[in-house]
Amino acid sequence: MQAFLVKRLGVGLITLWVVTVLVFSLIQLLPGDVALALSGEERDPAAMAYVREKYHLDQPVLVQYLYWMGDALRGEFGTSLKTNLPVDDMILSKIPVTLQLAVFSMIWALGIGIPAGVLSALYKSRWPDHLANAVGLSGLSIPNFWLGILLILVFAVELQWLPPGGYVPLSEDPWENLASMLMPSFVLGSGIAAVIMRHTRSAMLGALGADYVRTARAKGLAEKVVIIKHALRNALMPVITLGALEFGQLLSGAVLTEQVFNIPGFGKLIVDAVFTRDFQVVQGAVLFTATMYIALNLLADLAYYLVNPRLRG
Amino acid sequence: MSRSHRPTLAALLALPLLAFAPTAPAEAQTLRIGLAEDPDVLDPHQARTFVGRIVFQGLCDKLIEYGPDLKLVGQLATGWSWSADNLALTMTLRPDVVFHDGERMDAEAVKFNIERMLTMPESRRRSEISQVDRVEVIDPLTVRLVLKTPFAPLLAQLADRAGMMVSPKAARELGATRFGAAPVCAGPFRFVERIAQDRIVLERFDRHWDRANFHLQRVVYQPIPDATVRLANLQAGSLELIERLQPNDIPTVRRDRRLRLSEVTGFGYQGITFNIANTDRSATPLGRDPRVREAFELAIDREALNQVVFEGVHTVGNQSVPPGNPFFTDLPIARRDVARARQLLREAGVPQPFPVELMVATTTDGQRVGEVLQQMLGEAGFAVSLRSTEFATALDQQTRGNFQAFHVGWSGRVDLDGTLHLNTHTRGALNDGKYSNPEVDRLLDAARTTNDVAQRKTFYDQANRIILTERPRIYLYHLKNLVAHSARVSGFTPNPDGLLRLQGIRVAAN
């Protein structure tokens, strides 16, 4: 067990180090001069020189990397070059937003995708199957940006049932929080629902044709029990793996949806920072999401190790 | 389900009181403003973006202010006078003014602020007031700024961020980095909170010297970069006012009875900057021969460009300020003349089609302007290739001289010096084309030395005539500041500088 943990942890740390090198190198590749981008309209040469000196931009790249790594190891991500706000505060303020959006989107995705996939498999080549396929294909084909604008125009501008966007913290107004999350999570979830529906359908078709289902039916079990307890339970294994992957991706932000619904999440944070060359924010935010991703993977490996006796040798 | 439509317990409890309510319409306490960008650091001495200046209008009073008629009026200062040699500006300060932390705004505070801008390494105001040699405190309400050389644009600088006073106590205690996260000024609203990319909240400051003219309790600035989403938020009632409405959304606003449109032509300009002498890329007939640049201008139909791309909303122009500005030079805009353009190219010995690379921004407007220009110039003997470049990169390319022609603009300043000296003088920080003409330099320097507006205008008129002949830049149009607001909002007065002033604004309740 210890050897397994040490090995996994070692791999995780090496991955993290590779991520820091990659993020740092990619930012160096960005065209444009950070000091110039931050100098403002008047471009005062003295102010530009100060920015270069303060952020070690006048030093070799390796020295810049070591400065940044040194700070990062001490848990200091510095302050945003654009706003002077502490980067760790900015990251912390995005966690509840992104987490909530991801959870709500997954609720939509699983709530729509799994039942639609099951129905589609049960009524193969009949109208419920065709309908589910058509809806699923639409979910995959409609761009989030367009669907988001459409929903805003209908439900916020015309009907005025829901707010057009923004984020209200749960602690401030739970009702408004739910209302503001409804549309963006649906937009994000609908795309994932389509993928989940397709996977559920094919897994269910496989399961329904399997020997153990035939045996269950031969034993005289009720059809509902056969479908839910025997076929679906087994068919869900790959779907859960897929769901976990999609969830992990949602946690690193959903740029377009956040932009349309004006949700201050991770995606918006990173993209805005790239455009303004606020490299302190980009590096901090990417390192944070990468750490989370690797930590989640480590936990998943650990769980797999605990539930799978074959791995324990 | 939205906050504005949900009956609240408070509203239900208030029902019995309606019988005793006064007949005047009820007022909402909060104004929510949709901004096109997220402002940068909220310290007026470090800030560098246009959108930040919008927020400072509510947060930080200045020594002097410009009215909608572009006349200077007192704000924290009630009066000012120049010495006979124009080397000293004496200002009388408004009595009983306090900062948001209760500290006194007096002559010592002004001295601290000017010195902060001149010495703080993070300062972005240094170049704007670099002619100030020292500040003398005459008495608690009188301060004198002594200059190294006469500098007429100083008043205009003091009517912008360089004139915004911050609390010396807070600035000392918080330091340059932390002050911007919790600014303390002397404006009508005090800072409450900022959530990056989400909102900036200000609250009424009850000890403000002009509090009777500010009727709002709270102002919330929300950055919403997408113009369509910004308008949708206004239509849905989640915002009361938005800035930088897109011209093609004007009909939507006009059709909606719940909305109002406000428009005024801004000080800034949009145009084509040529590379005249910045690195080898300038070594083409376009950079070296004014006749080729004249042909370039004669190929362009500014009105058609304005109609096609902007539905005719903006104001076409041929210089850095629009008509109506005190320093506008009355010179006719060149009309499109394709035959003359081709003839000029022939006279310059340039083979046709003559290849030109035009750098444009990756924005929708930038692309569309580029395409229209490409078409017009193509008919006059130019073969224009467009280089769409993301803005931070384009800025870098421009500074390094890696461009031939660049479609770019400038938000403008009330005083022409803040535009022309920066982008046309040989030593101007924004003169990336490296245009240089000693006579233009002399005229622009001379315009700084006198406070007589008429005399300054003659210097600028002469400079403009040379610039319009040599064409280091072709000015195309001046953007109109388009603001849309809810019909419930009253008392909003647009200003050519595009900054949203909050005095007099009322918001009627739903």
Coordinates of N, CA, C and O in Angstrom, one line a residue, chain B residues 24-31 204 211-217 240-241 485-493 501-509:
Chain B
A24 N -45.1 61.6 -4.8 CA -44.0 61.6 -5.7 C -43.6 60.1 -6.0 O -43.8 59.2 -5.1
P25 N -43.1 59.8 -7.2 CA -42.8 58.4 -7.5 C -41.6 57.9 -6.6 O -40.7 58.7 -6.3
A26 N -41.7 56.6 -6.3 CA -40.7 56.0 -5.4 C -39.4 55.9 -6.2 O -39.4 55.8 -7.4
E27 N -38.3 55.9 -5.5 CA -37.0 55.8 -6.1 C -36.3 54.6 -5.7 O -36.3 54.2 -4.5
A28 N -35.6 54.0 -6.7 CA -34.7 52.8 -6.4 C -33.4 53.4 -5.8 O -33.1 54.5 -6.1
Q29 N -32.8 52.6 -5.0 CA -31.6 53.1 -4.3 C -30.3 52.8 -5.1 O -29.2 53.3 -4.8
T30 N -30.4 51.8 -6.0 CA -29.2 51.3 -6.6 C -29.2 51.5 -8.2 O -30.2 51.3 -8.8
L31 N -28.0 51.9 -8.7 CA -27.8 52.0 -10.1 C -26.8 51.0 -10.5 O -25.7 51.0 -10.0
R204 N -23.0 55.5 -1.2 CA -23.0 56.9 -1.0 C -22.2 57.4 0.2 O -22.2 56.7 1.2
R211 N -23.2 66.5 -1.6 CA -24.1 65.3 -1.4 C -25.5 65.5 -1.9 O -26.2 64.6 -2.4
A212 N -26.0 66.8 -1.9 CA -27.4 67.1 -2.3 C -27.6 66.7 -3.7 O -28.8 66.5 -4.1
N213 N -26.6 66.7 -4.5 CA -26.8 66.4 -6.0 C -26.6 64.9 -6.3 O -26.6 64.6 -7.5
F214 N -26.4 64.1 -5.3 CA -26.2 62.7 -5.6 C -27.3 61.9 -4.9 O -27.5 62.0 -3.7
H215 N -28.2 61.3 -5.7 CA -29.4 60.7 -5.1 C -29.4 59.2 -5.0 O -30.4 58.6 -4.5
L216 N -28.3 58.6 -5.4 CA -28.3 57.1 -5.3 C -27.6 56.7 -4.0 O -26.7 57.3 -3.5
Q217 N -28.0 55.5 -3.6 CA -27.4 55.0 -2.3 C -26.3 54.1 -2.7 O -25.3 54.0 -2.0
E240 N -29.4 49.0 -15.1 CA -30.1 50.2 -15.4 C -29.4 51.0 -16.5 O -30.1 51.9 -17.1
L241 N -28.1 50.8 -16.7 CA -27.4 51.6 -17.7 C -26.2 50.8 -18.3 O -25.6 50.1 -17.5
H485 N -29.9 53.4 -21.5 CA -30.4 53.2 -20.1 C -31.8 53.0 -20.0 O -32.6 53.2 -20.9
S486 N -32.2 52.5 -18.8 CA -33.7 52.2 -18.6 C -34.4 53.5 -18.6 O -33.9 54.5 -18.2
A487 N -35.7 53.5 -19.0 CA -36.5 54.7 -19.0 C -36.7 55.1 -17.5 O -37.1 56.2 -17.3
R488 N -36.4 54.2 -16.6 CA -36.6 54.6 -15.1 C -35.5 55.5 -14.7 O -35.6 56.1 -13.6
V489 N -34.4 55.6 -15.5 CA -33.3 56.5 -15.1 C -33.5 57.9 -15.7 O -33.8 58.0 -16.8
S490 N -33.4 58.9 -14.8 CA -33.5 60.2 -15.2 C -32.3 61.0 -14.7 O -31.6 60.6 -13.8
G491 N -32.0 62.1 -15.4 CA -31.0 63.0 -14.9 C -29.6 62.7 -15.4 O -28.6 63.3 -15.0
F492 N -29.5 61.7 -16.4 CA -28.2 61.4 -16.9 C -27.8 62.4 -18.0 O -28.5 62.6 -18.9
T493 N -26.6 62.9 -17.9 CA -26.1 63.9 -18.9 C -24.8 63.3 -19.5 O -23.8 63.0 -18.8
R501 N -21.0 60.4 -15.4 CA -21.0 61.2 -14.2 C -22.4 60.9 -13.5 O -23.4 60.7 -14.2
L502 N -22.3 60.8 -12.2 CA -23.4 60.3 -11.4 C -24.3 61.4 -10.8 O -25.4 61.1 -10.3
Q503 N -23.9 62.7 -10.8 CA -24.7 63.7 -10.2 C -26.0 63.9 -10.9 O -26.0 63.8 -12.1
G504 N -27.1 64.0 -10.2 CA -28.4 64.3 -10.8 C -29.1 63.0 -11.2 O -30.3 63.1 -11.5
I505 N -28.5 61.9 -11.2 CA -29.1 60.7 -11.7 C -30.1 60.2 -10.6 O -29.8 60.1 -9.4
R506 N -31.3 59.9 -11.1 CA -32.3 59.2 -10.2 C -32.8 58.0 -10.9 O -32.9 57.9 -12.1
V507 N -33.2 57.0 -10.1 CA -33.7 55.7 -10.7 C -35.1 55.5 -10.1 O -35.2 55.3 -8.8
A508 N -36.2 55.6 -10.9 CA -37.5 55.4 -10.4 C -37.7 53.9 -10.1 O -37.1 53.0 -10.8
A509 N -38.4 53.6 -9.0 CA -38.6 52.2 -8.6 C -39.5 51.5 -9.7 O -40.2 52.2 -10.4

